[in-house]
């Protein structure tokens, strides 16, 4: 009886010792399967939002301006973490801003439906949230302005390569004025989006 008891205890101990190895192998296979599902290809986004300019001038007074805007972005998604793209923001109104040339001299700068074109890199540490950084130019008939940009992107994946999301970006036009843009849009993955492969 004691020998059978010891054999049962030994068998249970061996099973318990082997269990982490078995589960680890299963987990590794699951991760390998998930890693084969990569968003690789082009991501096209159309979004609408609002541009915020705190250096605005309206009727001769300083005013926080809120203006309608559209965005059209084309990103090349390298893998599940990195993407690089061309982002374009169009403000749909004419407006004036207080331009900061230096600490002593401020001027009024007119802007006629400016469009900002930026080369942007995006890093996504997880599935939804992305961090954006880039530089570009804002074009308007009065004057073109160099800019740098930083922002956040949050997306919810849908079926068949579709995504809905929100984007918050901050554009700094050097020695001129700054713009906050909050937009909501829809994206489509094309040309190279790979589905889950069953191994």
Coordinates of N, CA and C in Angstrom, one line a residue:
X1 N 0.8 -1.2 0.0 CA 0.0 0.0 0.0 C 0.9 1.3 0.0
X2 N 1.9 1.2 0.8 CA 2.8 2.4 0.9 C 3.5 2.6 -0.4
X3 N 3.9 1.5 -1.1 CA 4.6 1.6 -2.4 C 3.6 2.3 -3.4
X4 N 2.4 1.8 -3.5 CA 1.4 2.4 -4.4 C 1.2 3.9 -4.1
X5 N 1.1 4.2 -2.8 CA 1.0 5.6 -2.4 C 2.1 6.5 -2.9
X6 N 3.4 6.0 -2.7 CA 4.6 6.7 -3.2 C 4.6 6.8 -4.7
X7 N 4.1 5.8 -5.4 CA 4.1 5.8 -6.8 C 3.1 6.9 -7.3
X8 N 1.9 7.0 -6.6 CA 0.9 8.0 -7.0 C 1.5 9.4 -6.7
X9 N 2.2 9.6 -5.6 CA 2.7 10.9 -5.2 C 3.8 11.3 -6.2
X10 N 4.6 10.3 -6.6 CA 5.7 10.6 -7.6 C 5.1 10.9 -9.0
X11 N 4.0 10.2 -9.4 CA 3.3 10.5 -10.6 C 2.7 11.9 -10.6
X12 N 2.1 12.3 -9.5 CA 1.5 13.6 -9.4 C 2.6 14.7 -9.4
X13 N 3.7 14.4 -8.7 CA 4.8 15.4 -8.7 C 5.4 15.6 -10.1
X14 N 5.5 14.5 -10.9 CA 6.0 14.6 -12.2 C 5.1 15.4 -13.1
X15 N 3.8 15.2 -13.0 CA 2.8 15.9 -13.8 C 2.8 17.4 -13.4
X16 N 2.9 17.7 -12.1 CA 3.0 19.1 -11.7 C 4.3 19.8 -12.2
X17 N 5.4 19.0 -12.2 CA 6.7 19.6 -12.7 C 6.6 19.8 -14.2
X18 N 5.9 18.9 -14.9 CA 5.9 19.0 -16.4 C 4.8 20.0 -16.9
X19 N 3.9 20.3 -16.0 CA 2.8 21.2 -16.4 C 3.2 22.6 -16.9
X20 N 4.2 23.3 -16.2 CA 4.7 24.6 -16.7 C 5.3 24.5 -18.0
X21 N 6.0 23.4 -18.3 CA 6.7 23.2 -19.6 C 5.6 23.0 -20.7
X22 N 4.6 22.2 -20.4 CA 3.5 22.0 -21.4 C 2.8 23.3 -21.7
X23 N 2.4 24.0 -20.6 CA 1.6 25.2 -20.8 C 2.5 26.3 -21.5
X24 N 3.8 26.3 -21.2 CA 4.7 27.2 -21.8 C 4.8 27.0 -23.3
X25 N 4.9 25.7 -23.7 CA 4.9 25.3 -25.1 C 3.7 25.7 -25.8
X26 N 2.5 25.5 -25.2 CA 1.2 25.9 -25.8 C 1.2 27.4 -26.0
X27 N 1.6 28.1 -24.9 CA 1.6 29.6 -25.0 C 2.5 30.1 -26.1
X28 N 3.7 29.5 -26.2 CA 4.6 29.9 -27.3 C 4.0 29.7 -28.6
X29 N 3.3 28.6 -28.8 CA 2.6 28.3 -30.1 C 1.5 29.4 -30.4
X30 N 0.8 29.8 -29.3 CA -0.3 30.8 -29.5 C 0.3 32.1 -29.9
X31 N 1.4 32.5 -29.2 CA 2.1 33.8 -29.5 C 2.6 33.7 -30.9
X32 N 3.2 32.6 -31.4 CA 3.7 32.5 -32.7 C 2.6 32.6 -33.7
X33 N 1.4 32.1 -33.4 CA 0.3 32.3 -34.3 C -0.2 33.7 -34.4
X34 N -0.2 34.4 -33.2 CA -0.7 35.8 -33.2 C 0.3 36.7 -33.9
X35 N 1.6 36.3 -33.8 CA 2.6 37.2 -34.5 C 2.5 37.1 -36.0
X36 N 1.9 36.0 -36.5 CA 1.8 36.0 -38.0 C 0.7 36.9 -38.5
X37 N -0.1 37.4 -37.6 CA -1.2 38.4 -38.0 C -0.6 39.8 -37.8
X38 N -0.1 40.3 -38.9 CA 0.6 41.6 -38.9 C -0.1 42.5 -39.9
X39 N -0.3 43.7 -39.4 CA -0.8 44.8 -40.3 C 0.3 45.3 -41.1
X40 N 0.5 44.8 -42.3 CA 1.6 45.2 -43.2 C 1.1 45.6 -44.5
X41 N 1.3 46.9 -44.9 CA 0.8 47.4 -46.1 C 0.4 48.9 -45.9
X42 N -0.6 49.3 -46.7 CA -1.0 50.7 -46.6 C -2.2 50.9 -45.8
X43 N -2.2 52.0 -45.0 CA -3.4 52.4 -44.2 C -3.8 53.8 -44.7
X44 N -5.0 53.9 -45.2 CA -5.6 55.2 -45.7 C -6.6 55.6 -44.7
X45 N -6.5 56.9 -44.3 CA -7.4 57.4 -43.3 C -8.0 58.7 -43.8
X46 N -9.3 58.9 -43.6 CA -10.0 60.1 -43.8 C -10.7 60.5 -42.5
X47 N -10.5 61.7 -42.1 CA -11.0 62.1 -40.8 C -11.5 63.6 -40.8
X48 N -12.4 63.9 -40.0 CA -12.9 65.2 -39.8 C -12.7 65.6 -38.4
X49 N -12.5 66.9 -38.2 CA -12.2 67.4 -36.8 C -12.3 68.9 -36.7
X50 N -11.6 69.4 -35.6 CA -11.5 70.8 -35.4 C -10.1 71.2 -35.0
X51 N -9.7 72.3 -35.6 CA -8.4 72.9 -35.4 C -8.6 74.0 -34.3
X52 N -7.7 74.0 -33.3 CA -7.7 75.0 -32.3 C -6.5 75.9 -32.3
X53 N -6.7 77.2 -32.4 CA -5.6 78.2 -32.5 C -5.8 79.2 -31.3
X54 N -4.9 79.2 -30.4 CA -5.1 80.1 -29.2 C -4.5 81.5 -29.5
X55 N -3.7 81.7 -30.6 CA -3.2 83.0 -30.9 C -4.1 83.7 -31.9
X56 N -5.3 83.4 -32.1 CA -6.2 83.9 -33.1 C -6.5 85.4 -32.9
X57 N -6.8 86.1 -34.0 CA -7.3 87.5 -34.0 C -8.6 87.5 -34.6
X58 N -9.6 88.1 -33.9 CA -10.9 88.3 -34.5 C -11.5 89.6 -34.1
X59 N -11.8 90.4 -35.1 CA -12.3 91.8 -34.9 C -11.3 92.6 -34.1
X60 N -10.0 92.4 -34.3 CA -9.0 93.2 -33.6 C -8.6 92.7 -32.3
X61 N -9.3 91.7 -31.7 CA -9.0 91.2 -30.4 C -8.5 89.8 -30.5
X62 N -7.7 89.5 -29.5 CA -7.2 88.1 -29.4 C -8.3 87.1 -29.0
X63 N -8.3 86.0 -29.7 CA -9.4 85.1 -29.4 C -9.0 83.6 -29.7
X64 N -9.5 82.7 -28.9 CA -9.2 81.3 -29.2 C -10.1 80.8 -30.4
X65 N -9.5 80.4 -31.5 CA -10.3 80.1 -32.6 C -10.5 78.6 -32.7
X66 N -11.7 78.1 -33.1 CA -12.0 76.7 -33.3 C -12.6 76.6 -34.7
X67 N -11.9 75.9 -35.6 CA -12.3 75.8 -37.0 C -12.4 74.4 -37.5
X68 N -13.3 74.2 -38.4 CA -13.5 72.8 -39.0 C -12.3 72.4 -39.8
X69 N -12.0 71.1 -39.8 CA -10.8 70.7 -40.6 C -11.1 69.3 -41.1
X70 N -10.4 68.9 -42.2 CA -10.4 67.6 -42.7 C -8.9 67.0 -42.8
X71 N -8.8 65.7 -42.6 CA -7.5 65.1 -42.7 C -7.5 64.0 -43.7
X72 N -6.4 63.8 -44.4 CA -6.3 62.7 -45.4 C -4.8 62.2 -45.1
X73 N -4.7 61.0 -44.6 CA -3.4 60.4 -44.2 C -3.2 59.1 -45.0
X74 N -2.0 58.9 -45.4 CA -1.6 57.6 -46.0 C -0.3 57.2 -45.3
X75 N -0.5 56.0 -44.6 CA 0.7 55.4 -43.9 C 1.1 54.1 -44.5
X76 N 2.4 53.8 -44.5 CA 2.8 52.5 -44.8 C 3.2 51.8 -43.5
X77 N 2.4 50.8 -43.2 CA 2.6 50.0 -41.9 C 3.6 49.0 -42.1
X78 N 4.7 49.2 -41.3 CA 5.9 48.3 -41.5 C 5.6 47.0 -40.7
X79 N 5.1 47.1 -39.5 CA 4.7 45.9 -38.7 C 3.7 46.3 -37.7
X80 N 3.5 45.5 -36.7 CA 2.4 45.9 -35.7 C 2.8 47.0 -34.8
X81 N 4.1 47.5 -34.8 CA 4.5 48.6 -34.0 C 4.9 49.9 -34.7
X82 N 5.4 49.8 -35.9 CA 5.9 50.9 -36.6 C 5.2 51.2 -37.9
X83 N 5.0 52.5 -38.2 CA 4.5 53.0 -39.5 C 5.1 54.4 -39.8
X84 N 5.1 54.7 -41.1 CA 5.6 56.0 -41.6 C 4.6 56.4 -42.6
X85 N 4.3 57.7 -42.6 CA 3.3 58.2 -43.6 C 3.3 59.6 -43.9
X86 N 2.4 60.0 -44.8 CA 2.2 61.4 -45.2 C 0.8 61.8 -44.7
X87 N 0.8 62.8 -43.7 CA -0.4 63.3 -43.1 C -0.7 64.7 -43.6
X88 N -2.0 64.9 -44.0 CA -2.4 66.2 -44.6 C -3.6 66.7 -43.8
X89 N -3.5 67.9 -43.3 CA -4.7 68.6 -42.6 C -5.1 69.8 -43.3
X90 N -6.3 70.0 -43.6 CA -6.9 71.2 -44.3 C -7.8 71.9 -43.3
X91 N -7.5 73.1 -43.0 CA -8.4 74.0 -42.2 C -9.4 74.7 -43.2
X92 N -10.6 74.6 -43.0 CA -11.6 75.0 -44.0 C -12.0 76.5 -43.8
X93 N -11.3 77.3 -43.1 CA -11.6 78.7 -43.0 C -10.4 79.6 -43.2
X94 N -10.7 80.8 -43.5 CA -9.7 81.9 -43.4 C -9.6 82.5 -42.0
X95 N -8.5 82.8 -41.6 CA -8.3 83.4 -40.2 C -7.1 84.2 -40.1
X96 N -6.9 84.9 -39.0 CA -5.7 85.7 -38.7 C -5.2 85.3 -37.4
X97 N -3.9 85.3 -37.2 CA -3.2 84.9 -36.0 C -2.2 86.0 -35.6
X98 N -1.9 86.0 -34.3 CA -0.8 86.9 -33.9 C 0.5 86.1 -34.0
X99 N 1.4 86.6 -34.9 CA 2.6 85.9 -35.3 C 3.7 86.3 -34.3
X100 N 4.4 85.4 -33.7 CA 5.5 85.7 -32.7 C 6.8 85.6 -33.4
X101 N 7.3 86.8 -33.9 CA 8.6 86.8 -34.6 C 9.7 86.8 -33.6
X102 N 9.6 87.6 -32.5 CA 10.5 87.7 -31.4 C 9.8 88.2 -30.2
X103 N 10.5 88.4 -29.1 CA 9.9 88.8 -27.9 C 9.3 90.2 -27.9
X104 N 9.8 91.0 -28.8 CA 9.3 92.4 -28.8 C 8.3 92.8 -29.9
X105 N 8.4 92.1 -31.0 CA 7.6 92.4 -32.2 C 6.6 91.3 -32.6
X106 N 5.4 91.6 -32.5 CA 4.3 90.7 -32.9 C 3.5 91.3 -34.1
X107 N 3.2 90.4 -35.1 CA 2.5 90.9 -36.2 C 1.3 90.0 -36.5
X108 N 0.3 90.5 -37.2 CA -0.9 89.8 -37.6 C -0.6 89.1 -38.9
X109 N -0.8 87.8 -38.9 CA -0.6 86.9 -40.1 C -1.9 86.4 -40.6
X110 N -2.2 86.6 -41.8 CA -3.4 86.1 -42.4 C -3.1 84.7 -43.0
X111 N -4.2 83.8 -42.8 CA -4.1 82.4 -43.3 C -5.3 82.1 -44.1
X112 N -5.2 81.7 -45.3 CA -6.4 81.3 -46.2 C -6.4 79.8 -46.4
X113 N -7.4 79.2 -45.8 CA -7.6 77.7 -45.8 C -6.2 77.0 -46.0
X114 N -5.4 77.1 -45.0 CA -4.1 76.5 -45.1 C -4.2 74.9 -45.0
X115 N -3.2 74.3 -45.7 CA -3.1 72.8 -45.7 C -1.7 72.5 -45.2
X116 N -1.6 71.6 -44.2 CA -0.4 71.2 -43.6 C -0.1 69.8 -44.1
X117 N 1.1 69.6 -44.7 CA 1.6 68.3 -45.1 C 2.8 67.9 -44.3
X118 N 2.7 66.7 -43.7 CA 3.7 66.3 -42.8 C 4.2 64.8 -43.0
X119 N 5.4 64.6 -42.9 CA 6.0 63.2 -42.9 C 6.0 62.8 -41.4
X120 N 5.3 61.7 -41.1 CA 5.1 61.3 -39.7 C 5.5 59.9 -39.5
X121 N 6.2 59.6 -38.4 CA 6.4 58.3 -37.9 C 5.5 58.0 -36.8
X122 N 5.0 56.7 -36.7 CA 4.1 56.3 -35.6 C 4.7 55.1 -35.0
X123 N 4.7 55.1 -33.6 CA 5.1 53.9 -32.8 C 3.9 53.5 -32.0
X124 N 3.5 52.2 -32.1 CA 2.4 51.6 -31.3 C 3.0 50.6 -30.4
X125 N 3.1 50.8 -29.1 CA 3.6 49.8 -28.1 C 2.6 48.7 -27.9
X126 N 1.3 48.9 -28.2 CA 0.2 47.9 -28.0 C -0.6 47.9 -29.3
X127 N -1.9 47.4 -29.1 CA -2.8 47.3 -30.3 C -3.5 48.6 -30.7
X128 N -3.7 49.5 -29.7 CA -4.6 50.6 -30.0 C -3.9 52.0 -30.1
X129 N -3.1 52.3 -29.1 CA -2.5 53.6 -28.9 C -1.2 53.7 -29.7
X130 N -1.1 54.9 -30.4 CA 0.1 55.2 -31.2 C 0.7 56.5 -30.9
X131 N 2.0 56.7 -30.9 CA 2.7 57.9 -30.6 C 3.2 58.4 -31.9
X132 N 3.0 59.7 -32.3 CA 3.4 60.2 -33.6 C 4.4 61.4 -33.4
X133 N 5.3 61.4 -34.4 CA 6.3 62.5 -34.4 C 6.7 62.8 -35.8
X134 N 6.8 64.1 -36.2 CA 7.1 64.3 -37.6 C 7.4 65.8 -37.9
X135 N 7.6 66.1 -39.2 CA 7.8 67.5 -39.6 C 7.3 67.7 -41.0
X136 N 7.0 69.0 -41.3 CA 6.5 69.2 -42.7 C 6.4 70.7 -42.9
X137 N 5.4 71.1 -43.7 CA 5.2 72.5 -44.1 C 3.7 72.8 -44.2
X138 N 3.3 74.0 -43.7 CA 1.9 74.5 -43.9 C 1.9 75.4 -45.1
X139 N 1.0 75.1 -46.0 CA 0.9 75.9 -47.3 C -0.3 76.8 -47.2
X140 N -0.1 78.1 -47.6 CA -1.2 79.0 -47.7 C -0.7 80.1 -48.8
X141 N -1.7 80.8 -49.4 CA -1.3 81.7 -50.4 C -0.5 82.9 -49.9
X142 N -0.6 83.2 -48.6 CA 0.1 84.3 -48.0 C 1.6 84.0 -47.8
X143 N 1.8 82.7 -47.2 CA 3.2 82.4 -46.8 C 3.2 80.9 -46.4
X144 N 4.3 80.2 -46.7 CA 4.4 78.8 -46.2 C 5.2 78.8 -45.0
X145 N 4.9 77.9 -44.0 CA 5.5 77.8 -42.7 C 6.0 76.4 -42.5
X146 N 7.3 76.3 -42.0 CA 7.8 75.0 -41.6 C 7.2 74.7 -40.2
X147 N 6.9 73.4 -40.1 CA 6.3 72.9 -38.8 C 6.9 71.6 -38.3
X148 N 6.8 71.4 -37.1 CA 7.0 70.1 -36.5 C 5.7 69.6 -35.8
X149 N 5.5 68.3 -35.6 CA 4.3 67.8 -35.1 C 4.5 66.7 -34.1
X150 N 3.6 66.6 -33.2 CA 3.6 65.4 -32.2 C 2.2 65.1 -31.9
X151 N 1.9 63.8 -31.7 CA 0.5 63.5 -31.4 C 0.2 62.1 -30.9
X152 N -1.0 61.8 -30.7 CA -1.5 60.5 -30.3 C -2.6 60.0 -31.2
X153 N -2.6 58.7 -31.5 CA -3.5 58.1 -32.4 C -4.1 56.9 -31.6
X154 N -5.4 56.7 -31.6 CA -6.1 55.6 -30.9 C -7.1 55.0 -31.9
X155 N -6.9 53.7 -32.2 CA -7.8 53.0 -33.1 C -8.4 51.8 -32.6
X156 N -9.7 51.5 -33.1 CA -10.4 50.3 -32.8 C -10.5 49.5 -34.1
X157 N -9.9 48.3 -34.1 CA -9.9 47.4 -35.3 C -11.3 46.8 -35.5
X158 N -11.7 46.8 -36.8 CA -13.0 46.2 -37.2 C -12.6 45.1 -38.2
X159 N -13.6 44.4 -38.7 CA -13.4 43.3 -39.6 C -13.0 43.8 -41.0
X160 N -12.3 42.9 -41.7 CA -11.9 43.2 -43.1 C -11.0 44.4 -43.3
X161 N -10.1 44.6 -42.4 CA -9.1 45.6 -42.5 C -9.6 47.1 -42.2
X162 N -10.8 47.2 -41.7 CA -11.3 48.6 -41.4 C -10.9 48.9 -39.9
X163 N -10.9 50.2 -39.7 CA -10.6 50.7 -38.3 C -11.2 52.1 -38.2
X164 N -11.8 52.4 -37.0 CA -12.2 53.7 -36.6 C -11.3 54.2 -35.5
X165 N -11.1 55.5 -35.5 CA -10.2 56.0 -34.5 C -10.3 57.5 -34.3
X166 N -9.4 58.0 -33.3 CA -9.3 59.4 -33.0 C -7.8 59.8 -33.0
X167 N -7.6 61.0 -33.3 CA -6.2 61.5 -33.4 C -6.1 62.9 -32.8
X168 N -5.1 63.1 -32.0 CA -4.9 64.4 -31.4 C -3.5 64.8 -31.8
X169 N -3.3 65.9 -32.5 CA -2.0 66.3 -32.9 C -1.7 67.8 -32.6
X170 N -0.5 68.1 -32.3 CA 0.0 69.5 -32.0 C 1.0 69.9 -33.0
X171 N 0.7 70.9 -33.8 CA 1.6 71.4 -34.8 C 2.2 72.7 -34.4
X172 N 3.6 72.8 -34.4 CA 4.3 74.0 -34.0 C 4.8 74.6 -35.3
X173 N 4.3 75.8 -35.7 CA 4.9 76.5 -36.8 C 5.9 77.5 -36.2
X174 N 7.2 77.2 -36.4 CA 8.3 77.8 -35.8 C 8.2 79.4 -36.0
X175 N 8.4 80.1 -34.9 CA 8.4 81.6 -34.9 C 7.1 82.1 -35.4
X176 N 6.0 81.4 -35.4 CA 4.7 81.8 -35.9 C 3.6 81.5 -34.9
X177 N 2.9 80.4 -35.1 CA 1.7 80.1 -34.2 C 1.6 78.6 -34.1
X178 N 0.8 78.1 -33.2 CA 0.6 76.6 -33.0 C -0.8 76.3 -33.2
X179 N -1.0 75.0 -33.5 CA -2.4 74.5 -33.8 C -2.6 73.1 -33.1
X180 N -3.7 73.0 -32.4 CA -4.1 71.7 -31.9 C -5.2 71.2 -32.8
X181 N -5.1 69.9 -33.2 CA -6.2 69.3 -34.1 C -6.7 68.0 -33.4
X182 N -8.0 68.0 -33.2 CA -8.6 66.8 -32.7 C -9.6 66.3 -33.8
X183 N -9.4 65.0 -34.2 CA -10.2 64.5 -35.3 C -10.6 63.1 -35.1
X184 N -11.7 62.7 -35.8 CA -12.2 61.4 -35.7 C -12.4 60.9 -37.1
X185 N -12.0 59.6 -37.4 CA -12.1 59.2 -38.8 C -12.1 57.7 -38.9
X186 N -12.1 57.3 -40.2 CA -12.1 55.8 -40.5 C -10.9 55.5 -41.4
X187 N -10.4 54.3 -41.2 CA -9.2 53.9 -41.9 C -9.4 52.5 -42.6
X188 N -8.7 52.3 -43.7 CA -8.8 51.1 -44.4 C -7.4 50.6 -44.7
X189 N -7.1 49.3 -44.4 CA -5.8 48.7 -44.7 C -5.9 48.0 -46.1
X190 N -5.0 48.3 -47.0 CA -5.0 47.7 -48.3 C -3.6 47.2 -48.7
X191 N -3.5 46.4 -49.7 CA -2.2 46.0 -50.3 C -1.2 45.4 -49.3
X192 N -1.5 44.2 -48.9 CA -0.5 43.6 -48.0 C -1.0 43.3 -46.6
X193 N -2.2 43.7 -46.3 CA -2.8 43.3 -44.9 C -2.9 41.8 -44.8
X194 N -2.2 41.2 -43.9 CA -2.2 39.7 -43.8 C -3.1 39.3 -42.7
X195 N -3.9 38.3 -43.0 CA -4.9 37.7 -42.0 C -4.2 36.7 -41.1
X196 N -4.9 36.3 -40.1 CA -4.4 35.3 -39.2 C -4.1 33.9 -39.9
X197 N -3.0 33.4 -39.8 CA -2.6 32.1 -40.4 C -2.8 31.0 -39.3
X198 N -3.4 30.0 -39.7 CA -3.6 28.8 -38.7 C -2.5 27.9 -39.0
X199 N -1.7 27.6 -38.0 CA -0.5 26.7 -38.1 C -0.9 25.3 -37.6

